[in-house]
XYZ file of C-alpha atoms in Angstrom:
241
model
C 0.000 0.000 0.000
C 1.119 3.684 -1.262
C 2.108 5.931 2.330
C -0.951 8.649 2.217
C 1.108 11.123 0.461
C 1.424 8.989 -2.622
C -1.950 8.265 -2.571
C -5.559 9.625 -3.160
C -5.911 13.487 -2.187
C -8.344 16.672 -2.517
C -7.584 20.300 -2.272
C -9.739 23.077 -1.875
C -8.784 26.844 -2.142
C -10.845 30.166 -2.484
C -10.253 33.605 -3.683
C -12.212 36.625 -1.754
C -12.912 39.558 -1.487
C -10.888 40.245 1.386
C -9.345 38.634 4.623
C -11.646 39.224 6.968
C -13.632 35.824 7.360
C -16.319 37.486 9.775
C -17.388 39.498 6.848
C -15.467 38.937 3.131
C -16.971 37.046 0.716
C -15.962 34.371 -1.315
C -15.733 35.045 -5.557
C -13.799 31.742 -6.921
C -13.643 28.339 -5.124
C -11.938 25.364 -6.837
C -11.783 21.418 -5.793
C -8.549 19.765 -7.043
C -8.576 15.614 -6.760
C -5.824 13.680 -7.560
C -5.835 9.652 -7.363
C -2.033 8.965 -7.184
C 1.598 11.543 -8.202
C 1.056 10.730 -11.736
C -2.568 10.769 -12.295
C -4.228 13.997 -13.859
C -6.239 15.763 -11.694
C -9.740 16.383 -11.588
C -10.590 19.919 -11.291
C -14.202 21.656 -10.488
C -14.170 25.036 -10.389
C -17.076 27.738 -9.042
C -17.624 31.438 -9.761
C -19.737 33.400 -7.422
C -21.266 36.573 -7.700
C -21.661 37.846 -4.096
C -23.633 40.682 -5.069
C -21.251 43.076 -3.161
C -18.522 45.238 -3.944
C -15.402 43.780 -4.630
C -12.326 46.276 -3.797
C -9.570 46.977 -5.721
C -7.000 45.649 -3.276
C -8.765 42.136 -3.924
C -9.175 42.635 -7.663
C -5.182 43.329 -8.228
C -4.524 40.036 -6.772
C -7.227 37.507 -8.056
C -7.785 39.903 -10.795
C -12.019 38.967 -10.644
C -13.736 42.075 -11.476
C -17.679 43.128 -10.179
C -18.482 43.593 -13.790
C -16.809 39.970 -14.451
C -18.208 38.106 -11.881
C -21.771 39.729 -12.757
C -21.450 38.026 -16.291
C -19.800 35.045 -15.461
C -20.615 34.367 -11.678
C -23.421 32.696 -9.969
C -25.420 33.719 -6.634
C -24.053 32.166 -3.690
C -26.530 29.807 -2.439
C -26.609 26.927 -4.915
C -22.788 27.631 -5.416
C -22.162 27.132 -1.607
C -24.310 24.206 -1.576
C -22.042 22.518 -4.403
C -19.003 23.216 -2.401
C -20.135 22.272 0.570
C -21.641 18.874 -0.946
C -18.467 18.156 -2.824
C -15.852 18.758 0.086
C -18.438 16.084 2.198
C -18.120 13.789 -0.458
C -13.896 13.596 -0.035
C -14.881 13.009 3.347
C -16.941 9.991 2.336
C -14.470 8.927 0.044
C -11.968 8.971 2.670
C -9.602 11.589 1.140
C -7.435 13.946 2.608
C -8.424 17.734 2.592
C -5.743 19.498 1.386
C -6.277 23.731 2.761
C -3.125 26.412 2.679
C -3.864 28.422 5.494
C -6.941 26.173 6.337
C -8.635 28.559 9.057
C -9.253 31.188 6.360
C -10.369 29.253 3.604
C -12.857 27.028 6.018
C -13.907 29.162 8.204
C -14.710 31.734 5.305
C -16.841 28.635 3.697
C -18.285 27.810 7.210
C -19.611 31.556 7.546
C -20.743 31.463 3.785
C -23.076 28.667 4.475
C -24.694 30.178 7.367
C -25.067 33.255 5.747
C -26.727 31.963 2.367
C -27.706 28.099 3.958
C -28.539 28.913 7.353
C -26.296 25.493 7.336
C -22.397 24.541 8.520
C -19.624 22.809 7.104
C -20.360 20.010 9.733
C -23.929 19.517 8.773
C -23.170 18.660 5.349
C -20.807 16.187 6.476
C -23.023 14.040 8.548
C -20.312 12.369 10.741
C -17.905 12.223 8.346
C -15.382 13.959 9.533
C -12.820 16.136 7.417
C -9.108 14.957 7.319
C -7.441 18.337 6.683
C -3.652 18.358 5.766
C -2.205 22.342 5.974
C 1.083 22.786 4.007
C 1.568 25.525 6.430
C 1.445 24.293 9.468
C 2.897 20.787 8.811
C 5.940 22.870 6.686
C 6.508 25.309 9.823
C 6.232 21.968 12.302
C 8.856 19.991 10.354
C 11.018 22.820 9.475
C 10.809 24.864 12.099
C 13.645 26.866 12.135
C 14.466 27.544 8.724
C 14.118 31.527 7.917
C 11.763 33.173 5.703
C 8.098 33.568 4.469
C 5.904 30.226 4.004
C 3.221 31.448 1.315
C 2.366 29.124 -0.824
C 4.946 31.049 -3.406
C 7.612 30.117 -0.826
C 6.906 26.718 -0.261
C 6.339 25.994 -4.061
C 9.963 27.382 -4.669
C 11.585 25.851 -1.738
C 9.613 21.908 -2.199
C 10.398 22.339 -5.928
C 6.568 22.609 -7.190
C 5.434 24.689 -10.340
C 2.819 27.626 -9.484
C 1.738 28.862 -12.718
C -1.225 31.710 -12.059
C -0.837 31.872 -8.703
C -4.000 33.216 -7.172
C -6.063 31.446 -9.227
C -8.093 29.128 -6.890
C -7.838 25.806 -8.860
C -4.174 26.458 -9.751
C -2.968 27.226 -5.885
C -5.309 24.252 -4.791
C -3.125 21.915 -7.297
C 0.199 23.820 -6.074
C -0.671 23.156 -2.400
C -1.513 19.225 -3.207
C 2.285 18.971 -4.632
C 3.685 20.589 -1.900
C 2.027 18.137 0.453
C 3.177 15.625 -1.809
C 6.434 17.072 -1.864
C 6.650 17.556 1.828
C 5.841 13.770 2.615
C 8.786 12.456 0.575
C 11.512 14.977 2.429
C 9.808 14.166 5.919
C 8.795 10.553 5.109
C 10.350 8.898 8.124
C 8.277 11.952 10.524
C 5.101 11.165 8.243
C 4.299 8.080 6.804
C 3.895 6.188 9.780
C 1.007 8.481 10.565
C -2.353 8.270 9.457
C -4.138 11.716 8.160
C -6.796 11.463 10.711
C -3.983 11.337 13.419
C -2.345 14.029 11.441
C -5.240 16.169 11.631
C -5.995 15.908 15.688
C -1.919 16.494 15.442
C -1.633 20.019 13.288
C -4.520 20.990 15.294
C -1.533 21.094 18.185
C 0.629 22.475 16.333
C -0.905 25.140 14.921
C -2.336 25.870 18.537
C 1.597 26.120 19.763
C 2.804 28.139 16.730
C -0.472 30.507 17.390
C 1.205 30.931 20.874
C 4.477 31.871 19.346
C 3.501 34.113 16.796
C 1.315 36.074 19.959
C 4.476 36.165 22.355
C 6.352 37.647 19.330
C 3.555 40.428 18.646
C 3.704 41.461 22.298
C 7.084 41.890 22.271
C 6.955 44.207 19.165
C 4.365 46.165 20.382
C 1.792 44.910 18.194
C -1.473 44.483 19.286
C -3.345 42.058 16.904
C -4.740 38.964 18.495
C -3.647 35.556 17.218
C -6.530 32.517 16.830
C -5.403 29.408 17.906
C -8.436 27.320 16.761
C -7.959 24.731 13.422
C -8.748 23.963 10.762
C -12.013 26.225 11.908
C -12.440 29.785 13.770
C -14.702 29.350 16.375
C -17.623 31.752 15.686
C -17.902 35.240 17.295
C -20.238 35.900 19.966
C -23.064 38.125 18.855
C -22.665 41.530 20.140
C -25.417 42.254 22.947
């Protein structure tokens, strides 16, 4: 039998309309699934039209325009429901999640679906629970000390994985499967003696400890943003009174 990182994966990835996942929409979404290294991928890809104004600092990077998306885009609810149906089905299928960055990207989706659902991620999964795998935090967990940024531009370049039109949701979904791909072979005697599922409880850890980290280091410089520890998913905010 193929260790997990040769074997059957999905990746999901979004492109928004801003970072804030209390209130940002989502424009693109795209579901990558790949059977084995070698296999071409299966790609779905979504357009939404969040009837909202998209700003320009979002448009330079994804490049999706209000006029585009108007034309080409459709409303959010049936879109979400797709997304939401498909991601539940790698769950069924027993395939690795694949998320850069997962507590954006999910809990973005999560808020989505209550928004245009009145739904969550978890109901569509009906006890099927997702087995996330973050290039970020597994990279910054196995690699700890090595210097520099860890986009997913970064960790393309440094694993040796091609990211042709970056920003592009089904393109940086592919990119991040490689570079979990990629990241299994160097760390293969760390990983493949680990299941996903444990892997997920695991970066869950991780990411809580490197949350810590990053907070310690903000205090010290003086800066006062707050760090979430939760993952894959943002617990949600209390309602005001």
């Amino acid at each position: 039998m193929p260790c997990w990182y040769d074997g059957p994966l999905a990746a999901f990835d979004t492109e928004t309309t801003g970072i804030d996942v209390e209130r940002d929409r989502i424009v693109s979404a795209a579901l990558v699934v790949q059977e084995t290294p070698r296999s071409a991928p299966r790609i779905t890809r979504w357009l939404i039209n969040p009837g909202v104004e998209i700003p320009d600092a979002a448009t330079a990077v994804h490049g999706l325009t209000a006029e585009h998306l108007a034309l080409h885009g459709r409303w959010p609810a049936p879109v979400l429901e797709e997304v939401a149906r498909a991601l539940a089905a790698q769950s069924v299928a027993g395939r690795p999640l694949v998320v850069m960055n997962a507590p954006f990207d999910l809990t973005l989706l999560e808020r989505e679906l209550k928004r245009h659902r009145a739904s969550s991620l978890s109901a569509y999964l009906g006890g099927h629970p997702l087995r996330v795998l973050d290039p970020h935090v597994l990279d910054k967990h196995l690699d700890r000390y090595r210097k520099g940024r860890r986009t997913l531009t970064d960790l393309c370049a440094h694993y040796e994985v091609e990211l042709t039109d970056a920003h592009e949701a089904a393109a940086d979904a592919l990119a991040a499967l490689r570079v979990v791909r990629a990241l299994g072979h160097r760390f293969a005697e760390r990983l493949e003696g680990l299941h996903p599922a444990e892997l997920h409880t695991r970066q869950a850890v991780w990411y809580a400890a490197q949350a810590r980290g990053l907070q310690a280091w903000f205090a010290r410089s003086g800066n006062p943003e707050v760090v979430d520890p939760h993952w894959p998913l943002r617990p949600e905010l209390p309602a005001a009174a």
